[in-house]
Amino acid sequence: MMKRGVAVATAMLLAGCASVPHDAPQVAQLKPAALGLSDATPTLSDRWWESFGDPQLGRLVDLALADNPNLAGALARVRAAQAAIDVQRAGQAPQITGDAGLQAERFSEHYIIPPPYGGRTYAVPSLAANLSWDLDLFGRQRALVAQARSSERAARLDAAAARLTIATSVAQAYASLVQADRQTEIADRFVATREQALGYVQSRIKHKLASEFEARTAETLLAEARQAKVRSLQQHDLAVHALAALVGRGADFYPQIAAPTLALDRPPPVPAVLPADLLGRRPDLLAGQARIDAAVSGQAVTRADFMPNVNISALASLAALGLSQFFTAGSAQVSGGAAVHLPIFEGGRLRAQYRNAGAELDRAVADYNASVITAVRDSADAITNVRAADADLAQQDKVVAGLRDTVRLDAVRTSTGLGSRLDAVDSGFRLLEAEQQRIDAQANAITQRIKLIAALGGGFDPQVAVAANTKGSGL
């Protein structure tokens, strides 16, 4: 009989295994070798903003990484994912529960219990301890734990990506602040020069050497200079507001942002080629890989649903009619055994779940591939933009140098009587405009470098970032 029982159980197990689908993935994951990445590896620090040489920038980035609400939300998602691991891990352990009850029950005197018990009311106490243990012979629970761990890693990497986004946002807002302050300085010089030109025109009008047309022109140019100052002051205030919001503060923080010392004319060096380890440098791409791992584990869960499920259960309880005999040995009840659950016919539900899990895996791979292609393009675009910004700045430096020579020569011609003072003022206007454009070009060169650093992962180290996120989330 025992042999026959083992044979039947074995046949049931094999029958359960025979119906598992074998659908192959339909989307293949992109590999670095197919993306044309270089063998060069950039040397970016995980505190890359310190290379800009402005202590206030470093202070603002540190504040933002500590208090930004968006980062706090990402760290909360990490804690939720960690709790999900504990929930799934608990399913691997034996489950013990206790139940106790006390109710009053009147037994019918015309039913199966005859008098004197029938027709009377008794206290019916109960006390039970239950044990159940899923043996997880085919790894369903282990796959659930693996899925939760991959999801938790994805959440940590999302938090690392949020840290990178916040740091680069602070740096870009700070570059705008520097640009606005430098533009304000140029605008002040514009205003002073054009006020001087207007005074000179008004003096010439008194001596009948100029017309009202020239006066209106000078007044218009002065208004444009003052307008440029208004706009640069507006840009300054907007940059301050943005920085305060990024560090999680309000208007009380505005006075705490001092004049920046970042030098626009000394941009830090950045890589000139796409690195071979780009896919391992960016936290968003590593998060996508973790989601693929979670989808693989999810498919393993649905595959295990086709297999038999074996549970061990036990019950120890006390039950009696009335309290007087409740705690005696005769009130004890004990049971135990094993149960096998085998799916035989479920209307195609398990196959549909398995196909859905396969589609989720394909979707995770497709999302990852799309992110990889976008990352390569963003990085390549950022390198191109850095080169173009540097070339543009180099040409603008030549324009400024040429106009400075022009101003110097006009001053010599005016002092020797070979040129007019208006010519000297006009060349001064052009020089100031060129210097204003150079400030814009310098700020653009800085901004493009920040974007390139972000596209390359910002010196991201997965192990350091995960440790930092763990510390920041209180885990």
Short mmCIF file of N, CA, C and O in Angstrom, two decimals, residues 212-327:
data_model
loop_
_atom_site.label_atom_id
_atom_site.label_comp_id
_atom_site.label_asym_id
_atom_site.label_seq_id
_atom_site.Cartn_x
_atom_site.Cartn_y
_atom_site.Cartn_z
N GLU A 212 18.02 116.44 -32.62
CA GLU A 212 17.19 115.70 -31.67
C GLU A 212 17.10 114.22 -32.04
O GLU A 212 16.88 113.38 -31.17
N PHE A 213 17.28 113.90 -33.30
CA PHE A 213 17.27 112.50 -33.72
C PHE A 213 18.37 111.72 -33.01
O PHE A 213 18.16 110.61 -32.52
N GLU A 214 19.57 112.33 -32.93
CA GLU A 214 20.67 111.67 -32.24
C GLU A 214 20.38 111.54 -30.75
O GLU A 214 20.74 110.55 -30.11
N ALA A 215 19.68 112.53 -30.18
CA ALA A 215 19.32 112.46 -28.77
C ALA A 215 18.35 111.32 -28.51
O ALA A 215 18.47 110.56 -27.53
N ARG A 216 17.32 111.20 -29.40
CA ARG A 216 16.35 110.10 -29.23
C ARG A 216 17.05 108.74 -29.37
O ARG A 216 16.73 107.79 -28.65
N THR A 217 18.00 108.65 -30.29
CA THR A 217 18.73 107.40 -30.47
C THR A 217 19.53 107.04 -29.21
O THR A 217 19.52 105.89 -28.75
N ALA A 218 20.19 108.05 -28.64
CA ALA A 218 20.97 107.81 -27.43
C ALA A 218 20.07 107.42 -26.27
O ALA A 218 20.41 106.54 -25.45
N GLU A 219 18.90 108.05 -26.17
CA GLU A 219 17.96 107.72 -25.09
C GLU A 219 17.43 106.28 -25.26
O GLU A 219 17.24 105.55 -24.28
N THR A 220 17.19 105.89 -26.52
CA THR A 220 16.72 104.52 -26.78
C THR A 220 17.78 103.49 -26.37
O THR A 220 17.47 102.46 -25.75
N LEU A 221 19.03 103.78 -26.72
CA LEU A 221 20.11 102.86 -26.35
C LEU A 221 20.26 102.76 -24.83
O LEU A 221 20.53 101.68 -24.28
N LEU A 222 20.08 103.90 -24.13
CA LEU A 222 20.15 103.89 -22.68
C LEU A 222 19.01 103.05 -22.09
O LEU A 222 19.20 102.26 -21.15
N ALA A 223 17.79 103.18 -22.68
CA ALA A 223 16.66 102.39 -22.21
C ALA A 223 16.92 100.89 -22.41
O ALA A 223 16.57 100.06 -21.56
N GLU A 224 17.55 100.53 -23.54
CA GLU A 224 17.88 99.13 -23.79
C GLU A 224 18.87 98.61 -22.75
O GLU A 224 18.77 97.46 -22.29
N ALA A 225 19.84 99.44 -22.38
CA ALA A 225 20.82 99.03 -21.38
C ALA A 225 20.15 98.81 -20.03
O ALA A 225 20.43 97.83 -19.33
N ARG A 226 19.25 99.72 -19.65
CA ARG A 226 18.54 99.56 -18.39
C ARG A 226 17.62 98.33 -18.44
O ARG A 226 17.44 97.64 -17.42
N GLN A 227 17.03 98.07 -19.61
CA GLN A 227 16.19 96.89 -19.76
C GLN A 227 17.01 95.62 -19.59
O GLN A 227 16.56 94.65 -18.96
N ALA A 228 18.23 95.61 -20.13
CA ALA A 228 19.11 94.45 -19.97
C ALA A 228 19.42 94.21 -18.50
O ALA A 228 19.47 93.05 -18.03
N LYS A 229 19.59 95.29 -17.72
CA LYS A 229 19.87 95.13 -16.30
C LYS A 229 18.65 94.57 -15.58
O LYS A 229 18.77 93.68 -14.71
N VAL A 230 17.46 95.06 -15.94
CA VAL A 230 16.23 94.53 -15.32
C VAL A 230 16.11 93.03 -15.56
O VAL A 230 15.78 92.26 -14.66
N ARG A 231 16.40 92.61 -16.79
CA ARG A 231 16.28 91.19 -17.13
C ARG A 231 17.32 90.35 -16.39
O ARG A 231 17.02 89.22 -15.95
N SER A 232 18.53 90.86 -16.25
CA SER A 232 19.55 90.09 -15.54
C SER A 232 19.22 90.00 -14.05
O SER A 232 19.46 88.95 -13.42
N LEU A 233 18.65 91.04 -13.47
CA LEU A 233 18.23 90.98 -12.07
C LEU A 233 17.08 89.99 -11.91
O LEU A 233 17.00 89.27 -10.89
N GLN A 234 16.18 89.95 -12.90
CA GLN A 234 15.10 88.97 -12.86
C GLN A 234 15.66 87.55 -12.89
O GLN A 234 15.23 86.67 -12.12
N GLN A 235 16.63 87.30 -13.78
CA GLN A 235 17.25 85.98 -13.86
C GLN A 235 17.93 85.62 -12.55
O GLN A 235 17.87 84.47 -12.10
N HIS A 236 18.55 86.60 -11.90
CA HIS A 236 19.20 86.36 -10.61
C HIS A 236 18.17 85.90 -9.58
O HIS A 236 18.38 84.89 -8.88
N ASP A 237 17.06 86.61 -9.49
CA ASP A 237 16.04 86.25 -8.50
C ASP A 237 15.44 84.88 -8.79
O ASP A 237 15.22 84.08 -7.87
N LEU A 238 15.17 84.58 -10.06
CA LEU A 238 14.60 83.28 -10.41
C LEU A 238 15.57 82.15 -10.07
O LEU A 238 15.15 81.07 -9.61
N ALA A 239 16.88 82.38 -10.28
CA ALA A 239 17.87 81.35 -9.93
C ALA A 239 17.91 81.13 -8.42
O ALA A 239 18.01 79.99 -7.95
N VAL A 240 17.82 82.21 -7.65
CA VAL A 240 17.80 82.09 -6.19
C VAL A 240 16.57 81.31 -5.74
O VAL A 240 16.65 80.43 -4.87
N HIS A 241 15.41 81.63 -6.34
CA HIS A 241 14.18 80.91 -5.98
C HIS A 241 14.31 79.41 -6.30
O HIS A 241 13.89 78.57 -5.51
N ALA A 242 14.89 79.11 -7.45
CA ALA A 242 15.05 77.71 -7.85
C ALA A 242 15.98 76.98 -6.89
O ALA A 242 15.70 75.83 -6.48
N LEU A 243 17.07 77.61 -6.50
CA LEU A 243 18.01 76.97 -5.57
C LEU A 243 17.36 76.71 -4.21
O LEU A 243 17.54 75.64 -3.61
N ALA A 244 16.59 77.68 -3.73
CA ALA A 244 15.91 77.49 -2.44
C ALA A 244 14.92 76.33 -2.51
O ALA A 244 14.83 75.51 -1.58
N ALA A 245 14.18 76.24 -3.61
CA ALA A 245 13.22 75.13 -3.76
C ALA A 245 13.95 73.79 -3.82
O ALA A 245 13.48 72.79 -3.26
N LEU A 246 15.09 73.74 -4.49
CA LEU A 246 15.82 72.49 -4.62
C LEU A 246 16.37 71.99 -3.28
O LEU A 246 16.50 70.78 -3.08
N VAL A 247 16.70 72.91 -2.38
CA VAL A 247 17.19 72.49 -1.06
C VAL A 247 16.03 72.33 -0.08
O VAL A 247 16.26 72.12 1.12
N GLY A 248 14.79 72.43 -0.58
CA GLY A 248 13.63 72.21 0.27
C GLY A 248 13.32 73.37 1.20
O GLY A 248 12.75 73.16 2.28
N ARG A 249 13.65 74.59 0.80
CA ARG A 249 13.40 75.76 1.63
C ARG A 249 12.54 76.76 0.88
O ARG A 249 12.31 76.64 -0.31
N GLY A 250 12.10 77.79 1.61
CA GLY A 250 11.26 78.82 1.03
C GLY A 250 11.96 80.16 0.99
O GLY A 250 13.19 80.24 0.91
N ALA A 251 11.14 81.23 1.08
CA ALA A 251 11.68 82.58 0.94
C ALA A 251 12.68 82.93 2.05
O ALA A 251 13.53 83.82 1.86
N ASP A 252 12.59 82.26 3.19
CA ASP A 252 13.53 82.54 4.28
C ASP A 252 14.96 82.20 3.91
O ASP A 252 15.91 82.70 4.54
N PHE A 253 15.13 81.37 2.87
CA PHE A 253 16.47 80.93 2.49
C PHE A 253 17.12 81.88 1.48
O PHE A 253 18.34 81.82 1.30
N TYR A 254 16.35 82.74 0.84
CA TYR A 254 16.91 83.60 -0.22
C TYR A 254 18.10 84.42 0.26
O TYR A 254 19.14 84.47 -0.44
N PRO A 255 18.03 85.07 1.44
CA PRO A 255 19.19 85.88 1.86
C PRO A 255 20.43 85.06 2.17
O PRO A 255 21.53 85.63 2.28
N GLN A 256 20.27 83.75 2.33
CA GLN A 256 21.42 82.91 2.68
C GLN A 256 22.26 82.53 1.46
O GLN A 256 23.29 81.86 1.61
N ILE A 257 21.80 82.90 0.27
CA ILE A 257 22.57 82.61 -0.94
C ILE A 257 23.40 83.83 -1.28
O ILE A 257 22.89 84.87 -1.69
N ALA A 258 24.71 83.71 -1.08
CA ALA A 258 25.62 84.83 -1.30
C ALA A 258 26.03 84.90 -2.77
O ALA A 258 25.68 84.05 -3.59
N ALA A 259 26.80 85.95 -3.08
CA ALA A 259 27.31 86.10 -4.44
C ALA A 259 28.22 84.92 -4.79
O ALA A 259 29.10 84.56 -4.00
N PRO A 260 28.01 84.27 -5.91
CA PRO A 260 28.81 83.09 -6.27
C PRO A 260 30.24 83.47 -6.64
O PRO A 260 30.51 84.58 -7.11
N THR A 261 31.15 82.52 -6.44
CA THR A 261 32.55 82.72 -6.82
C THR A 261 32.98 81.79 -7.95
O THR A 261 34.15 81.75 -8.30
N LEU A 262 32.03 81.05 -8.51
CA LEU A 262 32.36 80.13 -9.61
C LEU A 262 32.89 80.92 -10.80
O LEU A 262 32.30 81.91 -11.23
N ALA A 263 34.04 80.47 -11.33
CA ALA A 263 34.68 81.16 -12.45
C ALA A 263 34.16 80.59 -13.77
O ALA A 263 34.38 79.42 -14.08
N LEU A 264 33.46 81.42 -14.54
CA LEU A 264 32.92 80.96 -15.81
C LEU A 264 34.00 80.70 -16.85
O LEU A 264 33.78 79.92 -17.79
N ASP A 265 35.15 81.34 -16.70
CA ASP A 265 36.19 81.21 -17.72
C ASP A 265 37.13 80.03 -17.47
O ASP A 265 38.10 79.84 -18.20
N ARG A 266 36.84 79.22 -16.45
CA ARG A 266 37.67 78.04 -16.18
C ARG A 266 36.79 76.81 -16.02
O ARG A 266 36.67 76.25 -14.91
N PRO A 267 36.14 76.35 -17.07
CA PRO A 267 35.26 75.18 -16.95
C PRO A 267 36.08 73.92 -16.69
O PRO A 267 37.19 73.76 -17.21
N PRO A 268 35.57 73.00 -15.86
CA PRO A 268 36.32 71.78 -15.56
C PRO A 268 36.38 70.85 -16.77
O PRO A 268 35.50 70.89 -17.64
N PRO A 269 37.42 70.03 -16.86
CA PRO A 269 37.52 69.09 -17.98
C PRO A 269 36.49 67.98 -17.85
O PRO A 269 36.11 67.58 -16.75
N VAL A 270 36.03 67.48 -18.99
CA VAL A 270 35.07 66.38 -19.03
C VAL A 270 35.51 65.39 -20.10
O VAL A 270 36.31 65.72 -20.97
N PRO A 271 35.01 64.14 -20.06
CA PRO A 271 35.39 63.14 -21.07
C PRO A 271 35.02 63.58 -22.47
O PRO A 271 34.03 64.29 -22.69
N ALA A 272 35.82 63.15 -23.43
CA ALA A 272 35.59 63.52 -24.82
C ALA A 272 35.00 62.38 -25.64
O ALA A 272 34.69 62.57 -26.82
N VAL A 273 34.84 61.18 -25.05
CA VAL A 273 34.28 60.04 -25.77
C VAL A 273 33.28 59.33 -24.88
O VAL A 273 33.27 59.50 -23.65
N LEU A 274 32.41 58.53 -25.50
CA LEU A 274 31.46 57.72 -24.74
C LEU A 274 32.20 56.57 -24.07
O LEU A 274 32.91 55.82 -24.74
N PRO A 275 32.05 56.38 -22.76
CA PRO A 275 32.79 55.32 -22.07
C PRO A 275 32.17 53.96 -22.31
O PRO A 275 30.95 53.82 -22.50
N ALA A 276 33.01 52.94 -22.27
CA ALA A 276 32.53 51.57 -22.47
C ALA A 276 31.62 51.13 -21.33
O ALA A 276 30.73 50.30 -21.52
N ASP A 277 31.83 51.68 -20.14
CA ASP A 277 31.04 51.26 -18.99
C ASP A 277 29.85 52.17 -18.75
O ASP A 277 29.35 52.27 -17.63
N LEU A 278 29.40 52.86 -19.81
CA LEU A 278 28.27 53.78 -19.66
C LEU A 278 27.06 53.08 -19.05
O LEU A 278 26.37 53.65 -18.18
N LEU A 279 26.77 51.84 -19.49
CA LEU A 279 25.58 51.14 -19.01
C LEU A 279 25.68 50.78 -17.53
O LEU A 279 24.66 50.54 -16.89
N GLY A 280 26.90 50.74 -17.01
CA GLY A 280 27.06 50.45 -15.59
C GLY A 280 27.30 51.69 -14.75
O GLY A 280 27.49 51.58 -13.53
N ARG A 281 27.30 52.86 -15.39
CA ARG A 281 27.56 54.11 -14.67
C ARG A 281 26.27 54.85 -14.32
O ARG A 281 26.26 55.64 -13.39
N ARG A 282 25.22 54.59 -15.10
CA ARG A 282 24.00 55.37 -14.92
C ARG A 282 23.01 54.62 -14.03
O ARG A 282 22.63 53.47 -14.33
N PRO A 283 22.58 55.24 -12.95
CA PRO A 283 21.66 54.54 -12.03
C PRO A 283 20.33 54.20 -12.66
O PRO A 283 19.73 53.18 -12.32
N ASP A 284 19.85 55.02 -13.61
CA ASP A 284 18.56 54.71 -14.23
C ASP A 284 18.64 53.45 -15.07
O ASP A 284 17.69 52.65 -15.10
N LEU A 285 19.78 53.23 -15.73
CA LEU A 285 19.94 52.01 -16.52
C LEU A 285 20.08 50.78 -15.62
O LEU A 285 19.53 49.71 -15.92
N LEU A 286 20.81 50.93 -14.52
CA LEU A 286 20.93 49.81 -13.59
C LEU A 286 19.58 49.49 -12.93
O LEU A 286 19.28 48.33 -12.64
N ALA A 287 18.78 50.52 -12.71
CA ALA A 287 17.43 50.28 -12.18
C ALA A 287 16.60 49.51 -13.19
O ALA A 287 15.81 48.62 -12.83
N GLY A 288 16.76 49.83 -14.47
CA GLY A 288 16.06 49.07 -15.51
C GLY A 288 16.49 47.62 -15.54
O GLY A 288 15.66 46.72 -15.74
N GLN A 289 17.79 47.37 -15.34
CA GLN A 289 18.27 45.99 -15.27
C GLN A 289 17.68 45.27 -14.06
O GLN A 289 17.31 44.09 -14.14
N ALA A 290 17.56 45.96 -12.93
CA ALA A 290 16.96 45.34 -11.75
C ALA A 290 15.49 45.00 -12.00
O ALA A 290 14.99 43.99 -11.50
N ARG A 291 14.81 45.82 -12.77
CA ARG A 291 13.41 45.53 -13.08
C ARG A 291 13.30 44.32 -14.02
O ARG A 291 12.33 43.57 -13.95
N ILE A 292 14.29 44.13 -14.87
CA ILE A 292 14.32 42.92 -15.69
C ILE A 292 14.47 41.70 -14.78
O ILE A 292 13.77 40.68 -14.94
N ASP A 293 15.37 41.79 -13.81
CA ASP A 293 15.56 40.68 -12.87
C ASP A 293 14.27 40.40 -12.10
O ASP A 293 13.92 39.23 -11.86
N ALA A 294 13.56 41.46 -11.71
CA ALA A 294 12.30 41.27 -10.99
C ALA A 294 11.27 40.58 -11.88
O ALA A 294 10.52 39.72 -11.43
N ALA A 295 11.25 40.94 -13.18
CA ALA A 295 10.31 40.32 -14.11
C ALA A 295 10.66 38.85 -14.33
O ALA A 295 9.76 38.00 -14.47
N VAL A 296 11.95 38.52 -14.36
CA VAL A 296 12.37 37.12 -14.49
C VAL A 296 11.87 36.32 -13.29
O VAL A 296 11.34 35.21 -13.43
N SER A 297 12.03 36.89 -12.10
CA SER A 297 11.54 36.20 -10.90
C SER A 297 10.02 36.09 -10.91
O SER A 297 9.46 35.08 -10.48
N GLY A 298 9.35 37.12 -11.42
CA GLY A 298 7.90 37.06 -11.53
C GLY A 298 7.44 35.94 -12.45
O GLY A 298 6.44 35.27 -12.17
N GLN A 299 8.18 35.73 -13.53
CA GLN A 299 7.84 34.62 -14.42
C GLN A 299 8.08 33.28 -13.73
O GLN A 299 7.32 32.32 -13.92
N ALA A 300 9.13 33.21 -12.89
CA ALA A 300 9.38 31.97 -12.14
C ALA A 300 8.25 31.68 -11.15
O ALA A 300 7.91 30.52 -10.91
N VAL A 301 7.66 32.74 -10.60
CA VAL A 301 6.53 32.55 -9.69
C VAL A 301 5.36 31.90 -10.44
O VAL A 301 4.76 30.93 -9.96
N THR A 302 5.04 32.44 -11.61
CA THR A 302 3.91 31.87 -12.36
C THR A 302 4.22 30.47 -12.87
O THR A 302 3.31 29.65 -13.04
N ARG A 303 5.49 30.16 -13.12
CA ARG A 303 5.86 28.80 -13.52
C ARG A 303 5.66 27.83 -12.35
O ARG A 303 5.17 26.71 -12.54
N ALA A 304 6.00 28.29 -11.16
CA ALA A 304 5.84 27.42 -9.99
C ALA A 304 4.38 27.15 -9.69
O ALA A 304 4.05 26.14 -9.04
N ASP A 305 3.48 28.01 -10.15
CA ASP A 305 2.05 27.78 -9.91
C ASP A 305 1.55 26.52 -10.61
O ASP A 305 0.50 25.98 -10.24
N PHE A 306 2.26 26.06 -11.63
CA PHE A 306 1.88 24.82 -12.31
C PHE A 306 2.26 23.59 -11.49
O PHE A 306 1.77 22.49 -11.78
N MET A 307 3.14 23.76 -10.53
CA MET A 307 3.67 22.63 -9.78
C MET A 307 2.79 22.31 -8.56
O MET A 307 2.06 23.17 -8.07
N PRO A 308 2.89 21.09 -8.06
CA PRO A 308 2.17 20.76 -6.83
C PRO A 308 2.68 21.60 -5.66
O PRO A 308 3.86 21.97 -5.60
N ASN A 309 1.77 21.91 -4.77
CA ASN A 309 2.11 22.67 -3.58
C ASN A 309 1.90 21.77 -2.36
O ASN A 309 0.81 21.27 -2.13
N VAL A 310 2.96 21.56 -1.59
CA VAL A 310 2.92 20.67 -0.44
C VAL A 310 2.99 21.50 0.84
O VAL A 310 3.90 22.31 1.02
N ASN A 311 2.01 21.30 1.72
CA ASN A 311 1.96 22.01 2.99
C ASN A 311 1.89 21.02 4.13
O ASN A 311 1.23 19.98 4.04
N ILE A 312 2.57 21.36 5.20
CA ILE A 312 2.47 20.60 6.44
C ILE A 312 1.64 21.43 7.41
O ILE A 312 1.85 22.65 7.54
N SER A 313 0.68 20.79 8.07
CA SER A 313 -0.17 21.51 9.01
C SER A 313 -0.33 20.69 10.28
O SER A 313 -0.23 19.46 10.27
N ALA A 314 -0.58 21.37 11.38
CA ALA A 314 -0.80 20.71 12.67
C ALA A 314 -1.73 21.58 13.49
O ALA A 314 -1.76 22.80 13.35
N LEU A 315 -2.49 20.94 14.37
CA LEU A 315 -3.44 21.65 15.22
C LEU A 315 -3.41 21.02 16.60
O LEU A 315 -3.46 19.78 16.75
N ALA A 316 -3.32 21.85 17.63
CA ALA A 316 -3.44 21.40 19.02
C ALA A 316 -4.45 22.32 19.67
O ALA A 316 -4.30 23.55 19.63
N SER A 317 -5.50 21.74 20.26
CA SER A 317 -6.56 22.58 20.80
C SER A 317 -7.19 21.94 22.01
O SER A 317 -7.03 20.75 22.29
N LEU A 318 -7.95 22.77 22.72
CA LEU A 318 -8.79 22.34 23.83
C LEU A 318 -10.22 22.72 23.51
O LEU A 318 -10.48 23.85 23.06
N ALA A 319 -11.17 21.81 23.74
CA ALA A 319 -12.58 22.10 23.49
C ALA A 319 -13.43 21.32 24.48
O ALA A 319 -13.12 20.17 24.82
N ALA A 320 -14.49 21.94 24.99
CA ALA A 320 -15.36 21.28 25.98
C ALA A 320 -16.68 22.03 26.05
O ALA A 320 -16.79 23.17 25.63
N LEU A 321 -17.67 21.32 26.59
CA LEU A 321 -18.94 21.95 26.93
C LEU A 321 -18.86 22.35 28.39
O LEU A 321 -18.81 21.51 29.28
N GLY A 322 -18.80 23.65 28.62
CA GLY A 322 -18.65 24.14 29.98
C GLY A 322 -17.21 24.35 30.34
O GLY A 322 -16.29 23.73 29.78
N LEU A 323 -16.98 25.21 31.30
CA LEU A 323 -15.63 25.58 31.70
C LEU A 323 -15.02 24.60 32.68
O LEU A 323 -13.80 24.54 32.83
N SER A 324 -15.82 23.80 33.36
CA SER A 324 -15.30 22.96 34.43
C SER A 324 -14.34 21.89 33.92
O SER A 324 -13.39 21.52 34.61
N GLN A 325 -14.58 21.36 32.72
CA GLN A 325 -13.72 20.30 32.18
C GLN A 325 -12.75 20.81 31.10
O GLN A 325 -12.07 20.02 30.46
N PHE A 326 -12.71 22.15 30.92
CA PHE A 326 -11.97 22.69 29.76
C PHE A 326 -10.48 22.39 29.82
O PHE A 326 -9.85 22.04 28.83
N PHE A 327 -9.88 22.54 30.99
CA PHE A 327 -8.42 22.40 31.11
C PHE A 327 -8.00 20.99 31.54
O PHE A 327 -6.91 20.79 32.04
#
